[in-house]
Amino acid sequence: MIQSSKSNSHAKKIGLVTGGGDCPGLNAVIRSVVISAINLGWEVYGIERGFEGLLHRNRVHLLNTYDVRGIIHTGGTILGTTNRGNPFKLQVPADGGGGVVDISDKVVEQFHHLGLDSLVVIGGDGTLSIASDLARKGIPVIGVPKTIDNDLMATEMTFGFSTAVTTATEAIDKLHATAASHERVMIVEVMGRYAGWIALYSGVAGGADVILIPEIPYQLESIARKLHDRWRRKRNFAIIVAAEGAAPVGGQMIFKASEDGREPRLGGIAEQLAVDLNKLTGYETRSLVLGHLQRGGQPTPADRLLATRFGAAAVRAIECGKKNVMVAYQSSAITTVPLEEAISKRKQVPLDYDVIRSARDLGVSFGDE
Ligand code: F6P
């Protein structure tokens, strides 16, 4: 048996998979896992396009240091990803009869057949809860939290969030000039699902006048008061940042039609607000949906750093004999938490959060006063 070059632990074979939506920093994690594992004398097998890739011999590749050269700064994932790859409920294409099948036993069998010791799963809550189900079926899993939404309770920060906030902030910066020139209300819709982190951070950093987040239901009249106040003070334009999950008091979030039985996607709040606010105030309004731009581009240095720390920590966790845990960022350090616990709670913006407080102190409206 090959001995590890740095420790006495036996050489290991790790599977590495990315699942769910892509996110800036995925490649930095992949690089970090591959290099730190190889430095221990281990092997890393990259699994392409989610868990199902395990079942296809041509989608599992031994990764070497050359494969991960020059990718720390790139967006996307060299392994590919999918958010339709739940092996417990795999969608069968319509021409194959449609419906869903459970191929999880095959995935577990193939994991063992390949002689893998551990599976590093880089994903958000959906992918990590699939990983947790696979762990229950006997696959030793190490989770790495990924999402631009920053909505996993067990970690104070997920990589991808910093880049998404940077992209959204740059967009808000650019919109100021056109909003001021035309004396318009510009409404920017940002991602984040059921949490308002991206809207709050980019809204405050971009100097928005109104920030709408799912955690604080808004009233149109309250937003209108803020707009009138700006016009009264001869600031004849306004920037509103709306999280895609924001909703009015007593109202519902806006969803797009769902595809193939998938979880419905949020979207449409900015357009709706533009119509409603124009009717209510008479001000000229325009809306913009930033969409998947927020998931693209080069990861910021902060995301590259966090991703690199997470990847190396995942390998260290395996070296220490850990399984079914997720690496997490807590109190400026990287730690591990039980996978079950990590996926059990969504992290929303606390209402007493000091960023909300500071924004209110500066006169930013959350549409609730
Ligand atoms: O979870 C990340 C995220 O980008 C959300 O902010 C957004 O609601 C969703 O994914 C969009 O998913 P899709 O890739 O299916 O369009």
CSV table of C-alpha atoms and ligand atoms in Angstrom, one decimal:
chain,number,residue,atom,x,y,z
A,1,MET,CA,0.0,0.0,0.0
A,2,ILE,CA,1.3,3.5,-0.9
A,3,GLN,CA,2.3,5.5,2.2
A,4,SER,CA,1.4,9.2,2.5
A,5,SER,CA,4.4,11.4,1.9
A,6,LYS,CA,3.7,13.7,4.8
A,7,SER,CA,1.9,11.5,7.3
A,8,ASN,CA,1.7,7.9,8.3
A,9,SER,CA,-1.9,7.5,7.2
A,10,HIS,CA,-2.6,5.1,4.3
A,11,ALA,CA,-2.9,6.6,0.8
A,12,LYS,CA,-6.5,7.4,0.1
A,13,LYS,CA,-8.6,7.7,-3.0
A,14,ILE,CA,-11.0,10.6,-2.8
A,15,GLY,CA,-13.9,11.3,-5.1
A,16,LEU,CA,-14.6,15.0,-5.7
A,17,VAL,CA,-18.0,16.3,-7.0
A,18,THR,CA,-19.7,19.6,-7.5
A,19,GLY,CA,-23.5,19.8,-7.5
A,20,GLY,CA,-26.2,22.4,-7.7
A,21,GLY,CA,-25.8,25.9,-9.2
A,22,ASP,CA,-22.3,27.0,-10.1
A,23,CYS,CA,-20.6,29.6,-8.0
A,24,PRO,CA,-17.3,31.6,-8.2
A,25,GLY,CA,-14.6,29.8,-6.2
A,26,LEU,CA,-15.6,26.2,-7.1
A,27,ASN,CA,-12.4,25.8,-9.1
A,28,ALA,CA,-10.3,27.2,-6.2
A,29,VAL,CA,-11.7,24.5,-3.9
A,30,ILE,CA,-11.1,21.8,-6.5
A,31,ARG,CA,-7.5,23.0,-6.9
A,32,SER,CA,-7.0,23.1,-3.2
A,33,VAL,CA,-8.4,19.6,-2.6
A,34,VAL,CA,-6.3,18.1,-5.5
A,35,ILE,CA,-3.0,19.7,-4.5
A,36,SER,CA,-3.3,19.1,-0.8
A,37,ALA,CA,-4.3,15.5,-1.3
A,38,ILE,CA,-1.6,14.8,-3.8
A,39,ASN,CA,0.9,16.3,-1.4
A,40,LEU,CA,-0.2,13.6,1.0
A,41,GLY,CA,0.4,10.9,-1.6
A,42,TRP,CA,-3.3,10.4,-2.2
A,43,GLU,CA,-5.4,10.3,-5.4
A,44,VAL,CA,-8.3,12.5,-6.3
A,45,TYR,CA,-11.0,11.4,-8.8
A,46,GLY,CA,-13.0,14.2,-10.3
A,47,ILE,CA,-16.6,13.2,-11.0
A,48,GLU,CA,-18.2,15.2,-13.8
A,49,ARG,CA,-21.7,16.8,-13.6
A,50,GLY,CA,-22.9,15.7,-10.2
A,51,PHE,CA,-23.4,12.4,-8.4
A,52,GLU,CA,-24.8,10.6,-11.5
A,53,GLY,CA,-21.3,11.0,-13.1
A,54,LEU,CA,-20.1,8.2,-10.8
A,55,LEU,CA,-22.1,5.8,-12.9
A,56,HIS,CA,-20.3,6.6,-16.1
A,57,ARG,CA,-16.7,5.5,-16.4
A,58,ASN,CA,-15.9,8.3,-18.9
A,59,ARG,CA,-17.1,10.9,-16.3
A,60,VAL,CA,-14.7,9.9,-13.6
A,61,HIS,CA,-11.1,11.2,-14.0
A,62,LEU,CA,-8.0,10.9,-11.9
A,63,LEU,CA,-6.9,14.6,-11.4
A,64,ASN,CA,-3.3,15.6,-11.3
A,65,THR,CA,-1.7,18.9,-10.5
A,66,TYR,CA,-1.6,19.9,-14.2
A,67,ASP,CA,-5.4,19.6,-14.3
A,68,VAL,CA,-5.8,22.3,-11.7
A,69,ARG,CA,-3.1,24.7,-12.9
A,70,GLY,CA,-4.3,28.2,-13.6
A,71,ILE,CA,-7.8,27.8,-12.3
A,72,ILE,CA,-7.8,29.5,-8.9
A,73,HIS,CA,-9.1,32.7,-10.5
A,74,THR,CA,-11.6,31.2,-12.9
A,75,GLY,CA,-15.4,31.1,-12.5
A,76,GLY,CA,-17.6,28.0,-13.0
A,77,THR,CA,-16.4,24.4,-12.3
A,78,ILE,CA,-14.0,22.3,-14.3
A,79,LEU,CA,-16.0,19.3,-13.2
A,80,GLY,CA,-19.3,20.7,-14.5
A,81,THR,CA,-22.5,20.6,-12.4
A,82,THR,CA,-26.2,20.1,-12.5
A,83,ASN,CA,-29.1,20.9,-10.3
A,84,ARG,CA,-31.1,18.0,-11.8
A,85,GLY,CA,-28.8,15.3,-10.5
A,86,ASN,CA,-30.5,14.0,-7.4
A,87,PRO,CA,-29.8,10.2,-7.5
A,88,PHE,CA,-32.7,9.6,-5.2
A,89,LYS,CA,-35.1,11.3,-7.6
A,90,LEU,CA,-33.4,11.3,-11.0
A,91,GLN,CA,-35.5,12.9,-13.7
A,92,VAL,CA,-36.0,10.5,-16.6
A,93,PRO,CA,-36.1,12.4,-20.0
A,94,ALA,CA,-39.5,12.5,-21.7
A,95,ASP,CA,-38.3,10.3,-24.5
A,96,GLY,CA,-37.2,7.7,-21.9
A,97,GLY,CA,-40.7,7.6,-20.4
A,98,GLY,CA,-40.5,10.6,-18.0
A,99,GLY,CA,-40.9,10.5,-14.2
A,100,VAL,CA,-38.2,9.9,-11.6
A,101,VAL,CA,-36.1,6.9,-10.6
A,102,ASP,CA,-34.0,6.2,-7.5
A,103,ILE,CA,-30.4,5.2,-8.6
A,104,SER,CA,-28.8,5.9,-5.2
A,105,ASP,CA,-28.0,2.2,-4.6
A,106,LYS,CA,-26.1,2.1,-7.9
A,107,VAL,CA,-24.2,5.3,-7.0
A,108,VAL,CA,-23.2,3.8,-3.6
A,109,GLU,CA,-22.2,0.5,-5.3
A,110,GLN,CA,-20.1,2.3,-7.9
A,111,PHE,CA,-18.4,4.4,-5.2
A,112,HIS,CA,-17.2,1.2,-3.5
A,113,HIS,CA,-16.4,-0.5,-6.8
A,114,LEU,CA,-14.0,2.4,-7.7
A,115,GLY,CA,-12.3,1.8,-4.4
A,116,LEU,CA,-13.0,5.3,-3.2
A,117,ASP,CA,-12.5,6.1,0.5
A,118,SER,CA,-14.2,9.4,0.8
A,119,LEU,CA,-16.4,11.7,-1.2
A,120,VAL,CA,-15.8,15.5,-1.1
A,121,VAL,CA,-19.1,17.1,-2.1
A,122,ILE,CA,-19.0,20.8,-2.9
A,123,GLY,CA,-22.6,22.1,-2.8
A,124,GLY,CA,-25.3,24.2,-1.3
A,125,ASP,CA,-28.1,23.0,0.9
A,126,GLY,CA,-29.8,20.8,-1.8
A,127,THR,CA,-26.6,19.0,-2.8
A,128,LEU,CA,-25.4,18.6,0.8
A,129,SER,CA,-28.7,17.1,1.8
A,130,ILE,CA,-28.3,14.5,-1.0
A,131,ALA,CA,-24.8,14.0,0.3
A,132,SER,CA,-26.2,13.4,3.8
A,133,ASP,CA,-28.6,10.8,2.4
A,134,LEU,CA,-25.7,9.1,0.6
A,135,ALA,CA,-23.7,9.2,3.9
A,136,ARG,CA,-26.6,7.3,5.5
A,137,LYS,CA,-26.2,4.7,2.8
A,138,GLY,CA,-22.5,4.2,3.7
A,139,ILE,CA,-20.6,6.7,1.6
A,140,PRO,CA,-18.2,8.7,3.9
A,141,VAL,CA,-18.8,12.3,2.9
A,142,ILE,CA,-17.0,15.6,3.6
A,143,GLY,CA,-19.2,18.6,2.6
A,144,VAL,CA,-17.9,21.9,1.4
A,145,PRO,CA,-20.5,24.7,1.6
A,146,LYS,CA,-21.0,26.6,-1.7
A,147,THR,CA,-23.5,29.2,-2.5
A,148,ILE,CA,-23.7,32.8,-3.6
A,149,ASP,CA,-26.7,33.1,-1.3
A,150,ASN,CA,-24.7,32.7,1.9
A,151,ASP,CA,-27.7,31.0,3.5
A,152,LEU,CA,-26.2,28.0,5.3
A,153,MET,CA,-26.6,28.4,9.1
A,154,ALA,CA,-23.5,26.3,10.1
A,155,THR,CA,-21.0,28.6,8.3
A,156,GLU,CA,-20.7,32.3,8.8
A,157,MET,CA,-19.7,32.7,5.2
A,158,THR,CA,-19.9,30.6,2.0
A,159,PHE,CA,-17.5,31.2,-0.9
A,160,GLY,CA,-19.2,32.8,-3.9
A,161,PHE,CA,-21.0,35.3,-1.8
A,162,SER,CA,-18.2,38.0,-1.9
A,163,THR,CA,-18.1,37.8,-5.7
A,164,ALA,CA,-21.8,38.0,-6.1
A,165,VAL,CA,-21.9,41.0,-3.8
A,166,THR,CA,-19.1,42.6,-5.8
A,167,THR,CA,-20.9,42.1,-9.1
A,168,ALA,CA,-24.1,43.5,-7.7
A,169,THR,CA,-22.4,46.5,-6.2
A,170,GLU,CA,-20.6,47.3,-9.4
A,171,ALA,CA,-24.0,47.2,-11.2
A,172,ILE,CA,-25.6,49.5,-8.7
A,173,ASP,CA,-22.6,51.9,-9.1
A,174,LYS,CA,-23.2,52.0,-12.8
A,175,LEU,CA,-27.0,52.5,-12.4
A,176,HIS,CA,-26.5,55.7,-10.3
A,177,ALA,CA,-25.4,57.8,-13.3
A,178,THR,CA,-28.3,56.8,-15.6
A,179,ALA,CA,-30.9,57.0,-12.8
A,180,ALA,CA,-29.7,60.6,-11.9
A,181,SER,CA,-29.5,61.7,-15.6
A,182,HIS,CA,-33.0,60.6,-16.3
A,183,GLU,CA,-34.5,61.3,-12.9
A,184,ARG,CA,-35.7,57.7,-12.6
A,185,VAL,CA,-36.3,55.1,-10.0
A,186,MET,CA,-34.0,52.1,-10.9
A,187,ILE,CA,-35.0,48.8,-9.4
A,188,VAL,CA,-32.3,46.1,-9.3
A,189,GLU,CA,-33.3,42.5,-8.6
A,190,VAL,CA,-30.6,40.4,-7.1
A,191,MET,CA,-30.4,36.7,-6.3
A,192,GLY,CA,-30.3,35.1,-2.8
A,193,ARG,CA,-33.4,32.8,-2.8
A,194,TYR,CA,-35.1,33.1,0.6
A,195,ALA,CA,-32.3,35.2,2.3
A,196,GLY,CA,-31.5,38.8,1.8
A,197,TRP,CA,-27.7,38.7,2.2
A,198,ILE,CA,-26.8,39.7,-1.4
A,199,ALA,CA,-29.4,42.5,-1.5
A,200,LEU,CA,-28.4,43.8,1.9
A,201,TYR,CA,-24.6,43.8,1.4
A,202,SER,CA,-24.7,45.1,-2.2
A,203,GLY,CA,-27.4,47.6,-1.4
A,204,VAL,CA,-25.5,49.1,1.5
A,205,ALA,CA,-22.1,49.0,-0.4
A,206,GLY,CA,-23.7,50.6,-3.4
A,207,GLY,CA,-25.5,53.3,-1.5
A,208,ALA,CA,-29.0,52.2,-2.4
A,209,ASP,CA,-32.0,54.2,-1.1
A,210,VAL,CA,-34.3,51.3,-0.6
A,211,ILE,CA,-33.3,47.7,0.2
A,212,LEU,CA,-36.0,45.0,0.1
A,213,ILE,CA,-35.2,41.6,1.6
A,214,PRO,CA,-37.3,38.5,2.3
A,215,GLU,CA,-36.8,38.9,6.1
A,216,ILE,CA,-38.6,42.3,6.1
A,217,PRO,CA,-42.0,42.4,4.3
A,218,TYR,CA,-42.4,45.8,2.6
A,219,GLN,CA,-45.3,48.2,2.1
A,220,LEU,CA,-45.5,50.0,-1.2
A,221,GLU,CA,-46.7,53.2,0.6
A,222,SER,CA,-43.5,53.1,2.7
A,223,ILE,CA,-41.3,52.9,-0.3
A,224,ALA,CA,-43.3,55.7,-2.0
A,225,ARG,CA,-42.7,57.9,1.1
A,226,LYS,CA,-39.0,57.4,0.8
A,227,LEU,CA,-39.1,58.3,-2.9
A,228,HIS,CA,-41.2,61.5,-2.3
A,229,ASP,CA,-38.8,62.5,0.4
A,230,ARG,CA,-35.8,62.2,-2.0
A,231,TRP,CA,-37.7,64.3,-4.7
A,232,ARG,CA,-38.5,66.9,-2.0
A,233,ARG,CA,-34.8,67.2,-1.2
A,234,LYS,CA,-34.1,67.6,-4.9
A,235,ARG,CA,-32.5,64.2,-5.2
A,236,ASN,CA,-34.6,63.4,-8.2
A,237,PHE,CA,-33.7,59.7,-8.6
A,238,ALA,CA,-33.5,56.6,-6.5
A,239,ILE,CA,-32.0,53.2,-6.5
A,240,ILE,CA,-33.9,50.2,-5.1
A,241,VAL,CA,-32.3,46.9,-4.5
A,242,ALA,CA,-34.8,44.1,-4.3
A,243,ALA,CA,-33.9,40.5,-3.3
A,244,GLU,CA,-35.6,38.0,-5.6
A,245,GLY,CA,-37.4,36.7,-2.5
A,246,ALA,CA,-38.7,40.0,-1.2
A,247,ALA,CA,-42.5,40.1,-0.7
A,248,PRO,CA,-45.1,42.7,0.5
A,249,VAL,CA,-46.7,42.5,3.9
A,250,GLY,CA,-49.3,39.8,3.7
A,251,GLY,CA,-48.3,39.0,0.1
A,252,GLN,CA,-46.4,36.2,-1.7
A,253,MET,CA,-42.9,35.9,-3.2
A,254,ILE,CA,-43.0,35.9,-7.0
A,255,PHE,CA,-42.0,32.7,-8.8
A,256,LYS,CA,-41.4,31.8,-12.4
A,257,ALA,CA,-43.3,28.8,-13.9
A,258,SER,CA,-41.5,25.6,-12.6
A,259,GLU,CA,-39.7,23.3,-15.1
A,260,ASP,CA,-39.9,19.5,-15.1
A,261,GLY,CA,-41.1,19.3,-11.5
A,262,ARG,CA,-38.0,21.2,-10.2
A,263,GLU,CA,-38.1,23.5,-7.3
A,264,PRO,CA,-39.7,26.7,-8.6
A,265,ARG,CA,-37.4,29.6,-9.3
A,266,LEU,CA,-37.9,33.0,-7.9
A,267,GLY,CA,-38.0,36.1,-10.1
A,268,GLY,CA,-40.0,39.0,-11.3
A,269,ILE,CA,-40.2,41.2,-8.2
A,270,ALA,CA,-38.3,44.2,-9.8
A,271,GLU,CA,-40.6,44.3,-12.8
A,272,GLN,CA,-43.7,44.1,-10.6
A,273,LEU,CA,-42.4,46.9,-8.3
A,274,ALA,CA,-41.6,49.1,-11.3
A,275,VAL,CA,-45.2,48.9,-12.4
A,276,ASP,CA,-46.7,49.3,-9.0
A,277,LEU,CA,-44.4,52.2,-7.9
A,278,ASN,CA,-45.0,54.1,-11.2
A,279,LYS,CA,-48.7,53.8,-10.7
A,280,LEU,CA,-48.5,54.9,-7.1
A,281,THR,CA,-46.0,57.8,-7.4
A,282,GLY,CA,-45.9,58.8,-11.0
A,283,TYR,CA,-42.1,58.7,-11.1
A,284,GLU,CA,-40.5,57.1,-14.1
A,285,THR,CA,-39.3,53.6,-13.1
A,286,ARG,CA,-37.1,51.0,-14.8
A,287,SER,CA,-36.2,47.5,-13.6
A,288,LEU,CA,-33.2,45.3,-14.1
A,289,VAL,CA,-32.6,41.6,-13.2
A,290,LEU,CA,-28.9,40.9,-12.6
A,291,GLY,CA,-29.6,37.1,-12.7
A,292,HIS,CA,-26.8,34.7,-13.4
A,293,LEU,CA,-24.2,37.4,-13.9
A,294,GLN,CA,-23.9,37.2,-10.1
A,295,ARG,CA,-22.8,33.6,-10.4
A,296,GLY,CA,-20.2,34.3,-13.1
A,297,GLY,CA,-16.8,36.0,-13.4
A,298,GLN,CA,-13.6,35.7,-11.5
A,299,PRO,CA,-13.9,35.0,-7.8
A,300,THR,CA,-12.8,37.8,-5.5
A,301,PRO,CA,-9.6,37.3,-3.5
A,302,ALA,CA,-11.8,36.8,-0.4
A,303,ASP,CA,-13.7,33.9,-2.2
A,304,ARG,CA,-10.5,32.4,-3.5
A,305,LEU,CA,-9.0,32.5,0.0
A,306,LEU,CA,-12.1,30.9,1.7
A,307,ALA,CA,-12.4,28.3,-1.1
A,308,THR,CA,-8.7,27.4,-0.7
A,309,ARG,CA,-9.1,27.1,3.1
A,310,PHE,CA,-12.2,25.0,2.7
A,311,GLY,CA,-10.5,22.6,0.2
A,312,ALA,CA,-7.4,22.1,2.3
A,313,ALA,CA,-9.6,21.6,5.5
A,314,ALA,CA,-11.7,19.0,3.7
A,315,VAL,CA,-8.5,17.0,3.0
A,316,ARG,CA,-7.3,17.5,6.6
A,317,ALA,CA,-10.7,16.3,7.9
A,318,ILE,CA,-10.2,13.0,5.9
A,319,GLU,CA,-6.7,12.7,7.2
A,320,CYS,CA,-8.0,12.9,10.7
A,321,GLY,CA,-10.5,10.1,10.0
A,322,LYS,CA,-13.5,12.4,9.9
A,323,LYS,CA,-16.6,11.6,7.9
A,324,ASN,CA,-20.1,13.0,7.4
A,325,VAL,CA,-19.1,16.5,8.4
A,326,MET,CA,-19.0,19.8,6.5
A,327,VAL,CA,-16.2,22.3,6.7
A,328,ALA,CA,-17.4,25.6,8.0
A,329,TYR,CA,-16.1,29.1,8.7
A,330,GLN,CA,-16.8,30.2,12.3
A,331,SER,CA,-15.2,33.0,14.3
A,332,SER,CA,-12.5,33.5,11.7
A,333,ALA,CA,-11.4,29.9,11.7
A,334,ILE,CA,-12.2,26.8,9.7
A,335,THR,CA,-13.8,24.0,11.6
A,336,THR,CA,-16.1,21.0,10.9
A,337,VAL,CA,-19.7,20.5,11.8
A,338,PRO,CA,-21.9,17.4,11.5
A,339,LEU,CA,-23.4,17.3,8.0
A,340,GLU,CA,-26.9,16.7,9.3
A,341,GLU,CA,-26.7,19.8,11.5
A,342,ALA,CA,-25.2,21.8,8.6
A,343,ILE,CA,-28.2,21.3,6.3
A,344,SER,CA,-30.9,21.6,8.9
A,345,LYS,CA,-31.2,25.3,9.1
A,346,ARG,CA,-31.4,28.2,6.6
A,347,LYS,CA,-29.5,31.3,7.6
A,348,GLN,CA,-31.5,34.4,7.1
A,349,VAL,CA,-30.5,38.0,7.9
A,350,PRO,CA,-31.3,38.6,11.6
A,351,LEU,CA,-33.6,41.5,12.1
A,352,ASP,CA,-31.3,43.0,14.7
A,353,TYR,CA,-28.2,42.7,12.5
A,354,ASP,CA,-26.0,45.7,12.8
A,355,VAL,CA,-25.7,46.1,9.0
A,356,ILE,CA,-29.5,46.7,8.9
A,357,ARG,CA,-29.2,49.0,11.9
A,358,SER,CA,-26.4,51.0,10.2
A,359,ALA,CA,-28.3,51.3,7.0
A,360,ARG,CA,-31.4,52.6,8.8
A,361,ASP,CA,-29.2,55.1,10.7
A,362,LEU,CA,-28.2,56.4,7.3
A,363,GLY,CA,-31.8,56.7,6.2
A,364,VAL,CA,-32.0,53.6,4.0
A,365,SER,CA,-35.6,52.4,3.8
A,366,PHE,CA,-36.4,48.7,4.1
A,367,GLY,CA,-40.0,49.5,3.0
A,368,ASP,CA,-41.4,48.8,6.5
A,369,GLU,CA,-41.5,52.2,8.2
B,1,F6P,O1,-28.8,29.3,-5.0
B,1,F6P,C1,-28.1,30.0,-6.0
B,1,F6P,C2,-29.1,30.6,-7.0
B,1,F6P,O2,-28.3,31.4,-7.9
B,1,F6P,C3,-30.2,31.5,-6.3
B,1,F6P,O3,-29.7,32.7,-5.9
B,1,F6P,C4,-31.2,31.5,-7.4
B,1,F6P,O4,-32.5,31.7,-6.9
B,1,F6P,C5,-31.1,30.1,-8.0
B,1,F6P,O5,-29.8,29.7,-7.7
B,1,F6P,C6,-31.2,30.1,-9.5
B,1,F6P,O6,-31.1,28.8,-10.0
B,1,F6P,P1,-31.0,28.3,-11.5
B,1,F6P,O7,-29.5,28.0,-11.7
B,1,F6P,O8,-31.7,27.0,-11.5
B,1,F6P,O9,-31.5,29.4,-12.4
